[in-house]
Structures are given as structure tokens and as C-alpha cells.
PDB file of C-alpha atoms and ligand atoms in Angstrom:
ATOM      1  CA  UNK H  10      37.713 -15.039  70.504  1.00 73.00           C
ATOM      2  CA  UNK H  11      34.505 -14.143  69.255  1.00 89.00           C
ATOM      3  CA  UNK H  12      32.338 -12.781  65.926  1.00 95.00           C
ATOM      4  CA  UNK H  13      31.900  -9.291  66.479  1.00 96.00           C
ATOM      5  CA  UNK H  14      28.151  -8.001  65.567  1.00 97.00           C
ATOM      6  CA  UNK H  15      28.410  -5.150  62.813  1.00 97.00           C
ATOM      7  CA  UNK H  16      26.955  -1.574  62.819  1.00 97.00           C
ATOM      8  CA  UNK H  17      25.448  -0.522  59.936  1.00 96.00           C
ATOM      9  CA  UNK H  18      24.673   3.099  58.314  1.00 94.00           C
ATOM     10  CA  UNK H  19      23.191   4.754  60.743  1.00 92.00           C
ATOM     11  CA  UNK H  20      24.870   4.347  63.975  1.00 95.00           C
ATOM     12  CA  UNK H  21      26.815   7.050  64.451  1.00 96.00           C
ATOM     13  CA  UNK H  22      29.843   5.373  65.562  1.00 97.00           C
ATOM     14  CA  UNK H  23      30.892   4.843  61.790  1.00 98.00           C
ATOM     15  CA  UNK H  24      30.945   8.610  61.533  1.00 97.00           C
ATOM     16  CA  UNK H  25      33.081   9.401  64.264  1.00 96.00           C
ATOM     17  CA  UNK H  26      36.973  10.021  63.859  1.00 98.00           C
ATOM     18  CA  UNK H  27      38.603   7.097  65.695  1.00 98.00           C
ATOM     19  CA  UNK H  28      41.387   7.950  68.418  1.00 98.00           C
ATOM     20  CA  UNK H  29      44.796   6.819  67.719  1.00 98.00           C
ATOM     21  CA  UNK H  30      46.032   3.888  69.761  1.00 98.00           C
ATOM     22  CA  UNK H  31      49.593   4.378  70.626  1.00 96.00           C
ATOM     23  CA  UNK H  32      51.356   1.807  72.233  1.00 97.00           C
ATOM     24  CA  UNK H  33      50.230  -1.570  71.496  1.00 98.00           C
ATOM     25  CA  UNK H  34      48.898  -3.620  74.162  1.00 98.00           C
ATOM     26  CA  UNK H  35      46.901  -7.194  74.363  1.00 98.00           C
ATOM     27  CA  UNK H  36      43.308  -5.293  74.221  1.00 97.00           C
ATOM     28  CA  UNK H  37      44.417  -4.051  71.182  1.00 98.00           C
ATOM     29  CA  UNK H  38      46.091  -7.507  70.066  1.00 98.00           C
ATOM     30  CA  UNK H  39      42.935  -9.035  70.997  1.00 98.00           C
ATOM     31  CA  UNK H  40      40.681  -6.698  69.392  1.00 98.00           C
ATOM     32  CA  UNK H  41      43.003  -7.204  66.064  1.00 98.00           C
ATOM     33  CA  UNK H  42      41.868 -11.283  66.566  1.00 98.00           C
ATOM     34  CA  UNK H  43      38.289 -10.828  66.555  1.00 98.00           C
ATOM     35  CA  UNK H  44      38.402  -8.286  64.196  1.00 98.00           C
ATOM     36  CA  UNK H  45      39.708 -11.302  61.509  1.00 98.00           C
ATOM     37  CA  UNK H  46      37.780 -13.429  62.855  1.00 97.00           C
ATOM     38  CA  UNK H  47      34.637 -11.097  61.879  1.00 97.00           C
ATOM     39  CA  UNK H  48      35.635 -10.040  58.342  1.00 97.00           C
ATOM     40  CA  UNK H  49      36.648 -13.781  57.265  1.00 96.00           C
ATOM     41  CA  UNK H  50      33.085 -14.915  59.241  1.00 96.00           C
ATOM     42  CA  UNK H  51      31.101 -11.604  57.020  1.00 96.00           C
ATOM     43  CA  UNK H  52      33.569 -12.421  53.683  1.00 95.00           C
ATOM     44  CA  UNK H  53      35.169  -9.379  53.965  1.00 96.00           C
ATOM     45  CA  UNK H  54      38.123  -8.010  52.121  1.00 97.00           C
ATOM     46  CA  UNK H  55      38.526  -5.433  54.880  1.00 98.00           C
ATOM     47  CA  UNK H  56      37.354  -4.299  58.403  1.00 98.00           C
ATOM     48  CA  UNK H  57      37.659  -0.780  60.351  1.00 98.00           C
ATOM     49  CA  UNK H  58      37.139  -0.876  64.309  1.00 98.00           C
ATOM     50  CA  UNK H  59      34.653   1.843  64.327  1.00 98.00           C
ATOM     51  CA  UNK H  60      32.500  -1.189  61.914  1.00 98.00           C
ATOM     52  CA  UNK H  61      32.827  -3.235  65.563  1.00 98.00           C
ATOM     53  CA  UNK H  62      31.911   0.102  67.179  1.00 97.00           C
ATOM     54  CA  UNK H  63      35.181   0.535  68.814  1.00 98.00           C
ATOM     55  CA  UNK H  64      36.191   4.369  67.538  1.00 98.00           C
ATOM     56  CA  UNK H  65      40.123   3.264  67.754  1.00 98.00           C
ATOM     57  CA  UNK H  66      42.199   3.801  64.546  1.00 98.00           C
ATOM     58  CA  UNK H  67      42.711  -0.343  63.949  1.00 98.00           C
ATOM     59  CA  UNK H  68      41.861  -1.978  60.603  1.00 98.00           C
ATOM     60  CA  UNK H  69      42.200  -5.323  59.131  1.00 98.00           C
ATOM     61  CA  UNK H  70      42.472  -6.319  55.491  1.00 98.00           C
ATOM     62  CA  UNK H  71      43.094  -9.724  53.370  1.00 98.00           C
ATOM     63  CA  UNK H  72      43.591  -8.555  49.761  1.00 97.00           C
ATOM     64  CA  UNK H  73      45.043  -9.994  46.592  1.00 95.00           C
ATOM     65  CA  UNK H  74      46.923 -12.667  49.086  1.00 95.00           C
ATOM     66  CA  UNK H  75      48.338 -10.187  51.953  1.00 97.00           C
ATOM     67  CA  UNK H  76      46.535 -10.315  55.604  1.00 98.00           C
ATOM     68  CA  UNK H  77      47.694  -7.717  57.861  1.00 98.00           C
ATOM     69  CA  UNK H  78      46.425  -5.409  60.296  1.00 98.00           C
ATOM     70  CA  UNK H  79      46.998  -1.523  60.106  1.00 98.00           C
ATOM     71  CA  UNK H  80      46.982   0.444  63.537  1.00 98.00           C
ATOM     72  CA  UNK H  81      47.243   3.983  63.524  1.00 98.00           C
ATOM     73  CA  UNK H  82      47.901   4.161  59.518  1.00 98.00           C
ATOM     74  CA  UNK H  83      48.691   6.948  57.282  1.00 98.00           C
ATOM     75  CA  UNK H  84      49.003   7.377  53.865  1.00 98.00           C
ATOM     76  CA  UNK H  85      52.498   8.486  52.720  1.00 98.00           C
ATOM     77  CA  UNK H  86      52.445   8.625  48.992  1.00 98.00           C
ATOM     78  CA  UNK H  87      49.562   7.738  46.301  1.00 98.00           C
ATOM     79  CA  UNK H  88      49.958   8.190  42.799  1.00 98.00           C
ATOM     80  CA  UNK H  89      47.335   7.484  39.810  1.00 98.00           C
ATOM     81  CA  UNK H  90      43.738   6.762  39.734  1.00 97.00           C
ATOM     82  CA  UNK H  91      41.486   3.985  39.192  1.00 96.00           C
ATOM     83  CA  UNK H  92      37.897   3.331  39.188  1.00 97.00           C
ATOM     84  CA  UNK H  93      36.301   0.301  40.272  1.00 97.00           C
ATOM     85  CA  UNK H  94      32.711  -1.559  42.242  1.00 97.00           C
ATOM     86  CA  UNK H  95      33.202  -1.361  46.368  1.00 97.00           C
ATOM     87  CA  UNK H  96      30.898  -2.001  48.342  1.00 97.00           C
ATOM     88  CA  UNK H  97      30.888  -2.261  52.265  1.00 98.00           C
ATOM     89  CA  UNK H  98      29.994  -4.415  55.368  1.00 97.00           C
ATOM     90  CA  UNK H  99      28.602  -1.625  57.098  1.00 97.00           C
ATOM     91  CA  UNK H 100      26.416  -0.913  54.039  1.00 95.00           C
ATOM     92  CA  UNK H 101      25.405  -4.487  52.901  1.00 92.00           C
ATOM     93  CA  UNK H 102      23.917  -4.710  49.578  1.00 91.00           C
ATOM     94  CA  UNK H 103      24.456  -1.211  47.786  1.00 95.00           C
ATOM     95  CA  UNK H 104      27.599  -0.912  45.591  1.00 96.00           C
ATOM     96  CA  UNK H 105      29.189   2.042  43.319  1.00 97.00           C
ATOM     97  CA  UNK H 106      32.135   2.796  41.211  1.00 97.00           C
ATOM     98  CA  UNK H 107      34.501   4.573  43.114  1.00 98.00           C
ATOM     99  CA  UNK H 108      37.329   6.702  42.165  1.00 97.00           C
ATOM    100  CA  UNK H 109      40.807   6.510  44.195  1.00 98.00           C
ATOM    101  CA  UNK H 110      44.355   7.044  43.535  1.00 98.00           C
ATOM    102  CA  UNK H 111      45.812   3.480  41.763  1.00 98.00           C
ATOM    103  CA  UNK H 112      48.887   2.957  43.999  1.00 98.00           C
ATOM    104  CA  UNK H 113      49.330   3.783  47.734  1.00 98.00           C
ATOM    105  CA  UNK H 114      52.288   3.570  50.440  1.00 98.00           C
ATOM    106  CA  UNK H 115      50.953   3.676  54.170  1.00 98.00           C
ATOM    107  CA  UNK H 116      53.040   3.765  57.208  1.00 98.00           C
ATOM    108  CA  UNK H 117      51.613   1.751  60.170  1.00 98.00           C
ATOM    109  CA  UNK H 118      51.739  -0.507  63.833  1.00 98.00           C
ATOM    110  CA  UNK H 119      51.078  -4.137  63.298  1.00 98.00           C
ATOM    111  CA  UNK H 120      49.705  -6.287  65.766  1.00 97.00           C
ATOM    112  CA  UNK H 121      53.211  -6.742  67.447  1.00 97.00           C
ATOM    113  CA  UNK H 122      53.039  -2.432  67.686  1.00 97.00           C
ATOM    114  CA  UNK H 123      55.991  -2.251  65.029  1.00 98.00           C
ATOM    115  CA  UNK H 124      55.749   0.102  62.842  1.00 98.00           C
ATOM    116  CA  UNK H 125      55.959  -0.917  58.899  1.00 98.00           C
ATOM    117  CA  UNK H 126      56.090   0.230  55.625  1.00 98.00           C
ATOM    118  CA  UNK H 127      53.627  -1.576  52.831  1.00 98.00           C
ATOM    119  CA  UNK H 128      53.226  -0.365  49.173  1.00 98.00           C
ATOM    120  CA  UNK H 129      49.612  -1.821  47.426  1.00 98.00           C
ATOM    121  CA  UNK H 130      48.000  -1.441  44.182  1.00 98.00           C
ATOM    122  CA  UNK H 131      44.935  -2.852  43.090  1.00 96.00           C
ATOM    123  CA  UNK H 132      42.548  -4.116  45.057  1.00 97.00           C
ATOM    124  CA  UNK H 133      44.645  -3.911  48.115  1.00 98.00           C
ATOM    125  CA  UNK H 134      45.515  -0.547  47.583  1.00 98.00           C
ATOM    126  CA  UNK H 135      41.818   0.235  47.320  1.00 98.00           C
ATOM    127  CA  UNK H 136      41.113  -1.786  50.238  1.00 98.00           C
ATOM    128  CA  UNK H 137      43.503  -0.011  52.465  1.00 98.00           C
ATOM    129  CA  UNK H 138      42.477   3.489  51.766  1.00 98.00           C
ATOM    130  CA  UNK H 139      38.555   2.319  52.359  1.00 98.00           C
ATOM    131  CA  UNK H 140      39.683   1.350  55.831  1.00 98.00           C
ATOM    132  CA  UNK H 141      41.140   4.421  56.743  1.00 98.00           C
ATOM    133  CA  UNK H 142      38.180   6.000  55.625  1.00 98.00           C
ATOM    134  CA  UNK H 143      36.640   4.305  57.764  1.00 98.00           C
ATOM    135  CA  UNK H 144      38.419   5.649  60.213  1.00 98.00           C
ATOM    136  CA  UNK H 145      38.137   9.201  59.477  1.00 98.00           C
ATOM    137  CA  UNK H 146      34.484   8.750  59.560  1.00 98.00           C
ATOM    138  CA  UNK H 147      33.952   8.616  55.512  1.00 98.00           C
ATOM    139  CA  UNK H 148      32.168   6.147  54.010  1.00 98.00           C
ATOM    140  CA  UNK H 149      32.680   4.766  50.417  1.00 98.00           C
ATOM    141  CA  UNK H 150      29.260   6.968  49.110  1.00 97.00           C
ATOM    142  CA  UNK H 151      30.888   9.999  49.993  1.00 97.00           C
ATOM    143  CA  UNK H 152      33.165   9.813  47.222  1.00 97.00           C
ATOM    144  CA  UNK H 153      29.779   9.466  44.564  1.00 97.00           C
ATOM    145  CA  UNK H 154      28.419  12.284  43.222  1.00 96.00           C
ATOM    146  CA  UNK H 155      26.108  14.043  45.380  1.00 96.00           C
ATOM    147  CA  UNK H 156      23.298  12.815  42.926  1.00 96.00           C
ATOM    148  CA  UNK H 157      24.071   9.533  43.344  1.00 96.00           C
ATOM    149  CA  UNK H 158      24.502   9.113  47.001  1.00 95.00           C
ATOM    150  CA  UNK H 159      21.253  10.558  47.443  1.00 95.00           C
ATOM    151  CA  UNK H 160      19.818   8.032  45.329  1.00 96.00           C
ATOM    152  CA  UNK H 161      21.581   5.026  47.076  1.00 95.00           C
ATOM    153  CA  UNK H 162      21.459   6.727  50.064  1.00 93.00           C
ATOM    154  CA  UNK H 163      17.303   6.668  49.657  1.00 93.00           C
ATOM    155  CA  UNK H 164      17.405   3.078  48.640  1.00 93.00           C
ATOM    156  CA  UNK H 165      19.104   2.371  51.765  1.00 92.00           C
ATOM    157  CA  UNK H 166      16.105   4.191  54.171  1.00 91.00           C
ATOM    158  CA  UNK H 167      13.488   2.541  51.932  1.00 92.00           C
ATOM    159  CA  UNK H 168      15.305  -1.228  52.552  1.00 90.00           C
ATOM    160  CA  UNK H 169      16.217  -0.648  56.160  1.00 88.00           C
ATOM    161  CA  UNK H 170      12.900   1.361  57.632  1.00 85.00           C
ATOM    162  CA  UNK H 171      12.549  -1.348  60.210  1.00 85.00           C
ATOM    163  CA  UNK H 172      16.224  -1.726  61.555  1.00 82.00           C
ATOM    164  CA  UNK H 173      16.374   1.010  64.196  1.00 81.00           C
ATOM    165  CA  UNK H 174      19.686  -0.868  65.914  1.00 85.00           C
ATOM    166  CA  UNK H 175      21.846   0.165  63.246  1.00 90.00           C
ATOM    167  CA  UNK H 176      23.616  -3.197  64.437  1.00 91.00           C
ATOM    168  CA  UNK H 177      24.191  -6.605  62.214  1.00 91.00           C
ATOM    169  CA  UNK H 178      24.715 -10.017  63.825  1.00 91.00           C
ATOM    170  CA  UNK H 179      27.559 -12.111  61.790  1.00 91.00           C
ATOM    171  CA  UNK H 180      27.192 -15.944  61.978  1.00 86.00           C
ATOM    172  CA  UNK H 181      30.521 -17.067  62.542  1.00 85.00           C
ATOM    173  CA  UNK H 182      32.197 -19.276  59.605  1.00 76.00           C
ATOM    174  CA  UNK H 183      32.459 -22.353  61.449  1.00 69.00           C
ATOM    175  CA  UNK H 184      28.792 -22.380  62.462  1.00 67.00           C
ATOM    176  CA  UNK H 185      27.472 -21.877  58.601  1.00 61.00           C
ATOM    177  CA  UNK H 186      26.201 -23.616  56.454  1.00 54.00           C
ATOM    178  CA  UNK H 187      27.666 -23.819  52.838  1.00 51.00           C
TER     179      UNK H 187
HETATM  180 ZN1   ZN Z 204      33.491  -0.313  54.577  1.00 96.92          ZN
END
């Protein structure tokens, strides 16, 4: 198993639609490894494949206590709305309220490939529905106002002129220094 180096705003990878997976095989199971294993080295509370650069609909999140993996989720039911600060891997140091619906219900494959049922509020519920974002292509600033993701978005450019990989190298957790 290994760290998995991010990609960052930019590469167009986190923009793309990711392909559903289907049956679940040990790619996929292995894929669903390192993807922990990256988002517990990067002190995430959630990871999307496409953020690996792998455009295949897999996510990982550890929220408020629950660790699971979500292939080929989809919402069922939401209900409410909340605001609250996210922020994102693939985005490192810009953060925004962000409106979403409170309570969600999601429908998907776990890393066995059985398919499950999971209701989340909170911060797992607003986890989950950041990852499937992801998925979709959409990233946390396109919920802002268009004023203000032009502002953050400009912030971003002026911070990240000289990074023309679009790709982040995550020291893994056992190798760090606290
Ligand atoms: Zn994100």
C-alpha cells in the first residue's frame, strides 16, 4: 500500500465525471486501501478518486466516528439545510461557508461490493455529499456566490503561479514528524 500524491485545482481530472465501477474487484479493493491510507496521511475527513486522479466513482470518508468507503453512491433523500467552513485537499488552504441540505441518505457498494444504506447528518452528512461532488466534477467553490469564487478563485492563481503539475506529494503519517 502506498500514499497516493494529490491533484490540485487545476488538473483537469477533478473536473471530469468519474465512471461508475460496477462489480467490485481487488483493483478497486486496493484502490479503496490507499485511498485511507492518503486521507488519514493528508488529515482528511474525506477523499474522492478523481483527488488520486483515478476518474472512478469511489470515495472514502472518516466523519464524526464512522469510516467507510462509498462506491458508486447516490443520494436518496436530503432534507434541511445547514451552513458551515469546508475546505478541501485538492484546494489546500482556501475555505468558505457552504450551504447543503442538513441530513442525507445515500445508497452505495462498500469495499466488499455490497450495497448499503447509511443516513448522516452533520459533518458526515456534509462530508458525504462533498465527495460525490467530487465525483460529478464540482468542487466545494461552486456552491459560493459567483463573487466570491472569483475572489478565492484569484487568490488561488496568485498563491499557486509556480505549480504547473497541478499534483501534491503527501508524506505518509508514519514517516512525519509531530
Ligand atoms: Zn474536496
Amino acid at each position: 500500500m502506498s500514499v497516493l500524491p494529490l491533484h490540485l485545482l487545476g488538473s483537469p481530472v477533478l473536473r471530469q465525471r468519474s465512471a461508475e465501477v460496477g462489480p467490485v474487484d481487488d483493483e478497486v479493493r486496493r484502490l479503496v486501501d490507499e485511498m485511507f491510507e492518503t486521507m488519514d496521511a493528508a488529515r482528511g475527513v474525506g477523499l474522492a478518486a478523481n483527488q488520486v486522479g483515478i476518474a472512478r466513482r469511489v470515495a472514502v470518508v472518516d466523519a464524526d466516528g464512522d469510516r467507510f468507503a462509498m462506491i458508486d453512491p447516490v443520494i436518496v433523500e436530503t432534507e434541511g439545510a445547514g451552513t458551515a467552513e469546508e475546505g478541501c485537499l485538492s484546494i489546500p488552504e482556501i475555505y468558505a461557508d457552504v450551504t447543503r441540505p442538513e441530513r442525507v441518505v445515500i445508497e452505495a457498494s462498500d469495499r466488499e461490493g455490497n450495497r448499503y444504506r447509511r443516513e448522516a447528518t452533520g459533518l458526515k452528512a456534509r462530508a458525504i455529499q462533498h465527495e460525490i461532488d467530487h465525483l460529478d466534477g464540482i468542487l466545494f467553490l461552486d456552491h459560493l456566490s459567483l463573487m466570491r469564487r472569483q475572489m478565492l478563485m484569484s487568490r488561488w492563481r496568485r498563491e499557486h503561479k509556480d505549480d504547473t503539475s497541478h499534483i501534491k506529494e503527501v508524506q505518509p503519517a508514519a514517516d512525519r514528524a509531530e
